[in-house]
């Protein structure tokens, strides 16, 4: 049973460009959350999608947007990239009937903005 | 706010016991999670405490005191493979958005 899969694994972009990251949730999970993790820091919550709607949002600017598809997969889009957007972007999926340990994280996409 | 604090780094010896503390402001969290993260890898679930007290799971145990805003992760019989970052996180809101601490980097030495 595949867990959470993210693509691409690594990405290099130039300042000002736009990027799209993709996530396929674990089988049976319908909720997808995105986190940004800077080097040496804990993950920071970006937003969560459930039933194709943004349900919760963290303290990130509107340059960060997302989408969830009917098959529960999700995309994270970042516009007008800044050097400070360089980070590991983690996707986590969970079932809507949450229980302890419901989150499963993907291995992340390492984004470098130059 | 929902600040979560944990030590930045800890060092321990193989075979020993180490306790990693986590303190947080007490409003809103639906319990507390602990995750392990090896360098370059995804965080993996270790424990979830929703009630006060100690929960033991093999070599790892986790404790929670909701009134004190305090948790710890106890690792026994340390192995070299336990060298990793340990993240505590509080779930918040209907969707259980996780607020993470900065992580504690544990180095296990022979």
Tab-separated table of N, CA and C in Angstrom, chain B:
chain	number	residue	atom	x	y	z
B	1	UNK	N	-1.430	32.864	21.426
B	1	UNK	CA	-0.632	32.100	20.500
B	1	UNK	C	-0.494	30.651	20.926
B	2	UNK	N	0.149	29.868	20.080
B	2	UNK	CA	0.300	28.441	20.331
B	2	UNK	C	1.764	28.053	20.284
B	3	UNK	N	2.666	28.870	20.883
B	3	UNK	CA	4.083	28.567	20.819
B	3	UNK	C	4.392	27.228	21.457
B	4	UNK	N	5.256	26.492	20.799
B	4	UNK	CA	5.728	25.214	21.321
B	4	UNK	C	7.244	25.298	21.410
B	5	UNK	N	7.786	24.969	22.567
B	5	UNK	CA	9.225	25.073	22.793
B	5	UNK	C	9.827	23.725	23.128
B	6	UNK	N	10.959	23.425	22.532
B	6	UNK	CA	11.708	22.232	22.835
B	6	UNK	C	13.184	22.547	22.651
B	7	UNK	N	14.080	21.788	23.336
B	7	UNK	CA	15.507	22.077	23.201
B	7	UNK	C	15.961	21.839	21.768
B	8	UNK	N	16.953	22.597	21.355
B	8	UNK	CA	17.418	22.516	19.968
B	8	UNK	C	18.218	21.245	19.720
B	9	UNK	N	19.101	20.911	20.643
B	9	UNK	CA	19.969	19.746	20.450
B	9	UNK	C	20.162	19.004	21.764
B	10	UNK	N	20.348	17.682	21.667
B	10	UNK	CA	20.698	16.872	22.819
B	10	UNK	C	21.659	15.789	22.351
B	11	UNK	N	22.528	15.364	23.247
B	11	UNK	CA	23.462	14.280	22.961
B	11	UNK	C	23.334	13.235	24.053
B	12	UNK	N	23.349	11.966	23.680
B	12	UNK	CA	23.246	10.884	24.655
B	12	UNK	C	24.097	9.708	24.163
B	13	UNK	N	24.312	8.769	25.065
B	13	UNK	CA	25.169	7.622	24.773
B	13	UNK	C	24.333	6.392	24.427
B	14	UNK	N	24.812	5.618	23.516
B	14	UNK	CA	24.150	4.360	23.140
B	14	UNK	C	23.864	3.524	24.382
B	15	UNK	N	22.628	3.011	24.472
B	15	UNK	CA	22.237	2.202	25.610
B	15	UNK	C	21.636	2.977	26.766
B	16	UNK	N	21.775	4.286	26.745
B	16	UNK	CA	21.283	5.129	27.837
B	16	UNK	C	19.808	5.483	27.625
B	17	UNK	N	19.300	6.328	28.531
B	17	UNK	CA	17.927	6.854	28.461
B	17	UNK	C	18.003	8.357	28.257
B	18	UNK	N	17.125	8.897	27.430
B	18	UNK	CA	17.090	10.344	27.235
B	18	UNK	C	15.636	10.823	27.275
B	19	UNK	N	15.439	11.997	27.841
B	19	UNK	CA	14.106	12.591	27.923
B	19	UNK	C	14.121	13.908	27.159
B	20	UNK	N	13.229	14.047	26.208
B	20	UNK	CA	13.115	15.268	25.411
B	20	UNK	C	11.843	15.985	25.841
B	21	UNK	N	11.992	17.206	26.335
B	21	UNK	CA	10.857	17.966	26.865
B	21	UNK	C	10.230	18.873	25.817
B	22	UNK	N	8.969	19.157	26.019
B	22	UNK	CA	8.222	20.036	25.124
B	22	UNK	C	7.233	20.819	25.979
B	23	UNK	N	7.268	22.126	25.889
B	23	UNK	CA	6.312	22.956	26.614
B	23	UNK	C	5.523	23.804	25.629
B	24	UNK	N	4.279	24.093	25.993
B	24	UNK	CA	3.428	24.833	25.066
B	24	UNK	C	2.410	25.651	25.834
B	25	UNK	N	1.873	26.659	25.168
B	25	UNK	CA	0.775	27.425	25.764
B	25	UNK	C	-0.458	26.545	25.730
B	26	UNK	N	-1.281	26.650	26.749
B	26	UNK	CA	-2.269	25.608	27.012
B	26	UNK	C	-3.595	25.750	26.284
B	27	UNK	N	-3.756	26.740	25.421
B	27	UNK	CA	-5.090	26.900	24.837
B	27	UNK	C	-5.238	26.175	23.512
B	28	UNK	N	-6.247	25.365	23.411
B	28	UNK	CA	-6.703	24.910	22.095
B	28	UNK	C	-6.230	23.577	21.586
B	29	UNK	N	-5.120	23.058	22.087
B	29	UNK	CA	-4.618	21.828	21.487
B	29	UNK	C	-5.490	20.626	21.863
B	30	UNK	N	-5.747	19.763	20.880
B	30	UNK	CA	-6.467	18.520	21.095
B	30	UNK	C	-5.471	17.398	21.357
B	31	UNK	N	-4.651	17.533	22.389
B	31	UNK	CA	-3.637	16.530	22.668
B	31	UNK	C	-2.284	16.945	22.129
B	32	UNK	N	-1.345	16.007	22.067
B	32	UNK	CA	-0.001	16.318	21.608
B	32	UNK	C	0.609	15.127	20.884
B	33	UNK	N	1.229	15.412	19.735
B	33	UNK	CA	1.901	14.393	18.934
B	33	UNK	C	3.415	14.478	19.113
B	34	UNK	N	4.075	13.333	18.927
B	34	UNK	CA	5.528	13.284	18.767
B	34	UNK	C	5.836	12.564	17.447
B	35	UNK	N	6.768	13.179	16.687
B	35	UNK	CA	7.221	12.603	15.427
B	35	UNK	C	8.744	12.480	15.449
B	36	UNK	N	9.238	11.495	14.714
B	36	UNK	CA	10.669	11.338	14.491
B	36	UNK	C	10.967	11.675	13.036
B	37	UNK	N	12.045	12.413	12.813
B	37	UNK	CA	12.404	12.761	11.445
B	37	UNK	C	13.906	12.590	11.235
B	38	UNK	N	14.278	11.620	10.413
B	38	UNK	CA	15.670	11.480	10.021
B	38	UNK	C	15.955	12.483	8.912
B	39	UNK	N	17.206	12.878	8.829
B	39	UNK	CA	17.617	13.911	7.878
B	39	UNK	C	17.183	13.544	6.467
B	40	UNK	N	16.493	14.478	5.806
B	40	UNK	CA	16.075	14.267	4.429
B	40	UNK	C	14.881	13.359	4.247
B	41	UNK	N	14.268	12.951	5.355
B	41	UNK	CA	13.132	12.034	5.256
B	41	UNK	C	11.867	12.666	5.824
B	42	UNK	N	10.742	11.970	5.639
B	42	UNK	CA	9.461	12.446	6.154
B	42	UNK	C	9.377	12.235	7.660
B	43	UNK	N	8.667	13.085	8.367
B	43	UNK	CA	8.381	12.801	9.779
B	43	UNK	C	7.557	11.524	9.892
B	44	UNK	N	7.867	10.701	10.890
B	44	UNK	CA	7.093	9.486	11.123
B	44	UNK	C	6.491	9.530	12.516
B	45	UNK	N	5.268	9.066	12.626
B	45	UNK	CA	4.495	9.130	13.869
B	45	UNK	C	5.122	8.259	14.951
B	46	UNK	N	5.255	8.838	16.152
B	46	UNK	CA	5.711	8.071	17.310
B	46	UNK	C	4.584	7.875	18.326
B	47	UNK	N	3.912	8.976	18.691
B	47	UNK	CA	2.907	8.858	19.742
B	47	UNK	C	1.922	10.014	19.664
B	48	UNK	N	0.762	9.784	20.283
B	48	UNK	CA	-0.256	10.813	20.404
B	48	UNK	C	-0.884	10.678	21.776
B	49	UNK	N	-0.737	11.714	22.610
B	49	UNK	CA	-1.354	11.736	23.931
B	49	UNK	C	-2.537	12.697	23.895
B	50	UNK	N	-3.707	12.187	24.226
B	50	UNK	CA	-4.876	13.062	24.307
B	50	UNK	C	-5.294	13.273	25.759
B	51	UNK	N	-4.929	12.304	26.616
B	51	UNK	CA	-5.210	12.424	28.048
B	51	UNK	C	-3.903	12.572	28.819
B	52	UNK	N	-4.007	13.097	30.032
B	52	UNK	CA	-2.837	13.227	30.885
B	52	UNK	C	-2.278	11.852	31.244
B	53	UNK	N	-0.965	11.814	31.415
B	53	UNK	CA	-0.347	10.588	31.867
B	53	UNK	C	0.692	10.073	30.898
B	54	UNK	N	1.188	8.897	31.221
B	54	UNK	CA	2.276	8.278	30.473
B	54	UNK	C	1.738	7.171	29.581
B	55	UNK	N	2.173	7.183	28.324
B	55	UNK	CA	1.843	6.114	27.390
B	55	UNK	C	3.133	5.458	26.951
B	56	UNK	N	3.202	4.137	27.112
B	56	UNK	CA	4.420	3.427	26.783
B	56	UNK	C	4.220	2.577	25.539
B	57	UNK	N	5.234	2.640	24.661
B	57	UNK	CA	5.172	1.871	23.420
B	57	UNK	C	6.577	1.388	23.109
B	58	UNK	N	6.901	0.221	23.613
B	58	UNK	CA	8.227	-0.329	23.387
B	58	UNK	C	9.296	0.500	24.078
B	59	UNK	N	10.333	0.881	23.338
B	59	UNK	CA	11.425	1.663	23.928
B	59	UNK	C	11.027	3.131	24.103
B	60	UNK	N	9.922	3.536	23.478
B	60	UNK	CA	9.520	4.946	23.530
B	60	UNK	C	8.301	5.109	24.435
B	61	UNK	N	8.318	6.155	25.249
B	61	UNK	CA	7.175	6.523	26.079
B	61	UNK	C	6.943	8.003	25.935
B	62	UNK	N	5.680	8.430	26.078
B	62	UNK	CA	5.376	9.855	26.013
B	62	UNK	C	4.444	10.214	27.156
B	63	UNK	N	4.676	11.401	27.699
B	63	UNK	CA	3.914	11.898	28.855
B	63	UNK	C	3.284	13.225	28.498
B	64	UNK	N	2.081	13.459	29.048
B	64	UNK	CA	1.397	14.727	28.825
B	64	UNK	C	0.771	15.226	30.122
B	65	UNK	N	0.938	16.519	30.384
B	65	UNK	CA	0.203	17.213	31.432
B	65	UNK	C	-0.446	18.423	30.773
B	66	UNK	N	-1.745	18.338	30.532
B	66	UNK	CA	-2.444	19.416	29.836
B	66	UNK	C	-2.512	20.689	30.682
B	67	UNK	N	-2.673	20.534	31.993
B	67	UNK	CA	-2.789	21.719	32.852
B	67	UNK	C	-1.478	22.489	32.906
B	68	UNK	N	-0.366	21.790	32.760
B	68	UNK	CA	0.941	22.444	32.819
B	68	UNK	C	1.478	22.784	31.434
B	69	UNK	N	0.803	22.351	30.386
B	69	UNK	CA	1.310	22.595	29.040
B	69	UNK	C	2.667	21.956	28.842
B	70	UNK	N	2.795	20.698	29.238
B	70	UNK	CA	4.098	20.043	29.277
B	70	UNK	C	3.982	18.604	28.791
B	71	UNK	N	4.954	18.213	27.981
B	71	UNK	CA	5.034	16.848	27.507
B	71	UNK	C	6.497	16.437	27.448
B	72	UNK	N	6.740	15.159	27.512
B	72	UNK	CA	8.091	14.677	27.227
B	72	UNK	C	8.031	13.354	26.492
B	73	UNK	N	9.090	13.104	25.743
B	73	UNK	CA	9.304	11.844	25.052
B	73	UNK	C	10.506	11.173	25.712
B	74	UNK	N	10.326	9.943	26.122
B	74	UNK	CA	11.379	9.194	26.805
B	74	UNK	C	11.839	8.065	25.891
B	75	UNK	N	13.113	8.048	25.603
B	75	UNK	CA	13.681	7.003	24.763
B	75	UNK	C	14.630	6.165	25.616
B	76	UNK	N	14.353	4.853	25.677
B	76	UNK	CA	15.173	3.949	26.481
B	76	UNK	C	16.075	3.107	25.576
B	77	UNK	N	17.133	2.566	26.175
B	77	UNK	CA	18.041	1.662	25.462
B	77	UNK	C	18.411	2.241	24.095
B	78	UNK	N	18.936	3.441	24.141
B	78	UNK	CA	19.213	4.177	22.911
B	78	UNK	C	20.071	3.372	21.939
B	79	UNK	N	19.712	3.488	20.667
B	79	UNK	CA	20.459	2.876	19.596
B	79	UNK	C	20.964	3.976	18.654
B	80	UNK	N	21.996	3.649	17.905
B	80	UNK	CA	22.572	4.650	16.997
B	80	UNK	C	21.518	5.156	16.012
B	81	UNK	N	20.602	4.267	15.610
B	81	UNK	CA	19.578	4.655	14.631
B	81	UNK	C	18.556	5.647	15.199
B	82	UNK	N	18.606	5.867	16.527
B	82	UNK	CA	17.700	6.845	17.130
B	82	UNK	C	18.183	8.280	16.900
B	83	UNK	N	19.374	8.432	16.348
B	83	UNK	CA	19.864	9.771	16.008
B	83	UNK	C	18.948	10.365	14.941
B	84	UNK	N	18.260	11.429	15.300
B	84	UNK	CA	17.249	12.027	14.423
B	84	UNK	C	16.750	13.294	15.090
B	85	UNK	N	15.862	13.996	14.398
B	85	UNK	CA	15.149	15.109	15.025
B	85	UNK	C	13.819	14.604	15.559
B	86	UNK	N	13.439	15.112	16.718
B	86	UNK	CA	12.178	14.728	17.342
B	86	UNK	C	11.311	15.977	17.462
B	87	UNK	N	10.126	15.884	16.885
B	87	UNK	CA	9.229	17.028	16.770
B	87	UNK	C	7.995	16.799	17.630
B	88	UNK	N	7.667	17.767	18.484
B	88	UNK	CA	6.372	17.708	19.148
B	88	UNK	C	5.428	18.658	18.416
B	89	UNK	N	4.163	18.301	18.396
B	89	UNK	CA	3.187	19.076	17.628
B	89	UNK	C	1.819	18.997	18.286
B	90	UNK	N	1.143	20.144	18.328
B	90	UNK	CA	-0.201	20.192	18.865
B	90	UNK	C	-1.222	20.315	17.756
B	91	UNK	N	-2.248	19.447	17.739
B	91	UNK	CA	-3.303	19.556	16.738
B	91	UNK	C	-4.329	20.595	17.159
B	92	UNK	N	-4.769	21.410	16.203
B	92	UNK	CA	-5.643	22.525	16.517
B	92	UNK	C	-6.744	22.626	15.490
B	93	UNK	N	-7.948	22.835	15.940
B	93	UNK	CA	-9.033	23.101	15.011
B	93	UNK	C	-9.693	21.847	14.476
B	94	UNK	N	-10.761	22.063	13.695
B	94	UNK	CA	-11.565	20.961	13.178
B	94	UNK	C	-10.746	20.015	12.314
B	95	UNK	N	-9.781	20.549	11.603
B	95	UNK	CA	-8.969	19.722	10.715
B	95	UNK	C	-7.684	19.233	11.338
B	96	UNK	N	-7.518	19.447	12.637
B	96	UNK	CA	-6.301	19.019	13.329
B	96	UNK	C	-5.042	19.564	12.678
B	97	UNK	N	-5.070	20.849	12.324
B	97	UNK	CA	-3.858	21.511	11.863
B	97	UNK	C	-2.773	21.343	12.930
B	98	UNK	N	-1.586	20.931	12.523
B	98	UNK	CA	-0.506	20.695	13.482
B	98	UNK	C	0.385	21.926	13.608
B	99	UNK	N	0.579	22.358	14.853
B	99	UNK	CA	1.568	23.388	15.152
B	99	UNK	C	2.786	22.684	15.727
B	100	UNK	N	3.931	22.802	15.069
B	100	UNK	CA	5.134	22.093	15.457
B	100	UNK	C	6.057	22.974	16.277
B	101	UNK	N	6.791	22.337	17.169
B	101	UNK	CA	7.944	22.976	17.760
B	101	UNK	C	9.083	22.968	16.756
B	102	UNK	N	10.211	23.570	17.137
B	102	UNK	CA	11.336	23.644	16.220
B	102	UNK	C	12.077	22.331	16.030
B	103	UNK	N	11.766	21.347	16.876
B	103	UNK	CA	12.439	20.059	16.764
B	103	UNK	C	13.673	19.989	17.648
B	104	UNK	N	13.933	18.802	18.171
B	104	UNK	CA	15.133	18.545	18.964
B	104	UNK	C	15.989	17.559	18.208
B	105	UNK	N	17.198	17.967	17.884
B	105	UNK	CA	18.122	17.093	17.164
B	105	UNK	C	18.885	16.261	18.189
B	106	UNK	N	18.652	14.954	18.168
B	106	UNK	CA	19.287	14.041	19.108
B	106	UNK	C	20.443	13.325	18.422
B	107	UNK	N	21.605	13.400	19.044
B	107	UNK	CA	22.766	12.676	18.539
B	107	UNK	C	23.119	11.580	19.539
B	108	UNK	N	23.119	10.338	19.084
B	108	UNK	CA	23.480	9.204	19.924
B	108	UNK	C	24.914	8.816	19.593
B	109	UNK	N	25.749	8.794	20.629
B	109	UNK	CA	27.171	8.470	20.444
B	109	UNK	C	27.489	7.104	21.026
B	110	UNK	N	28.476	6.431	20.437
B	110	UNK	CA	28.845	5.079	20.931
B	110	UNK	C	29.376	5.123	22.356
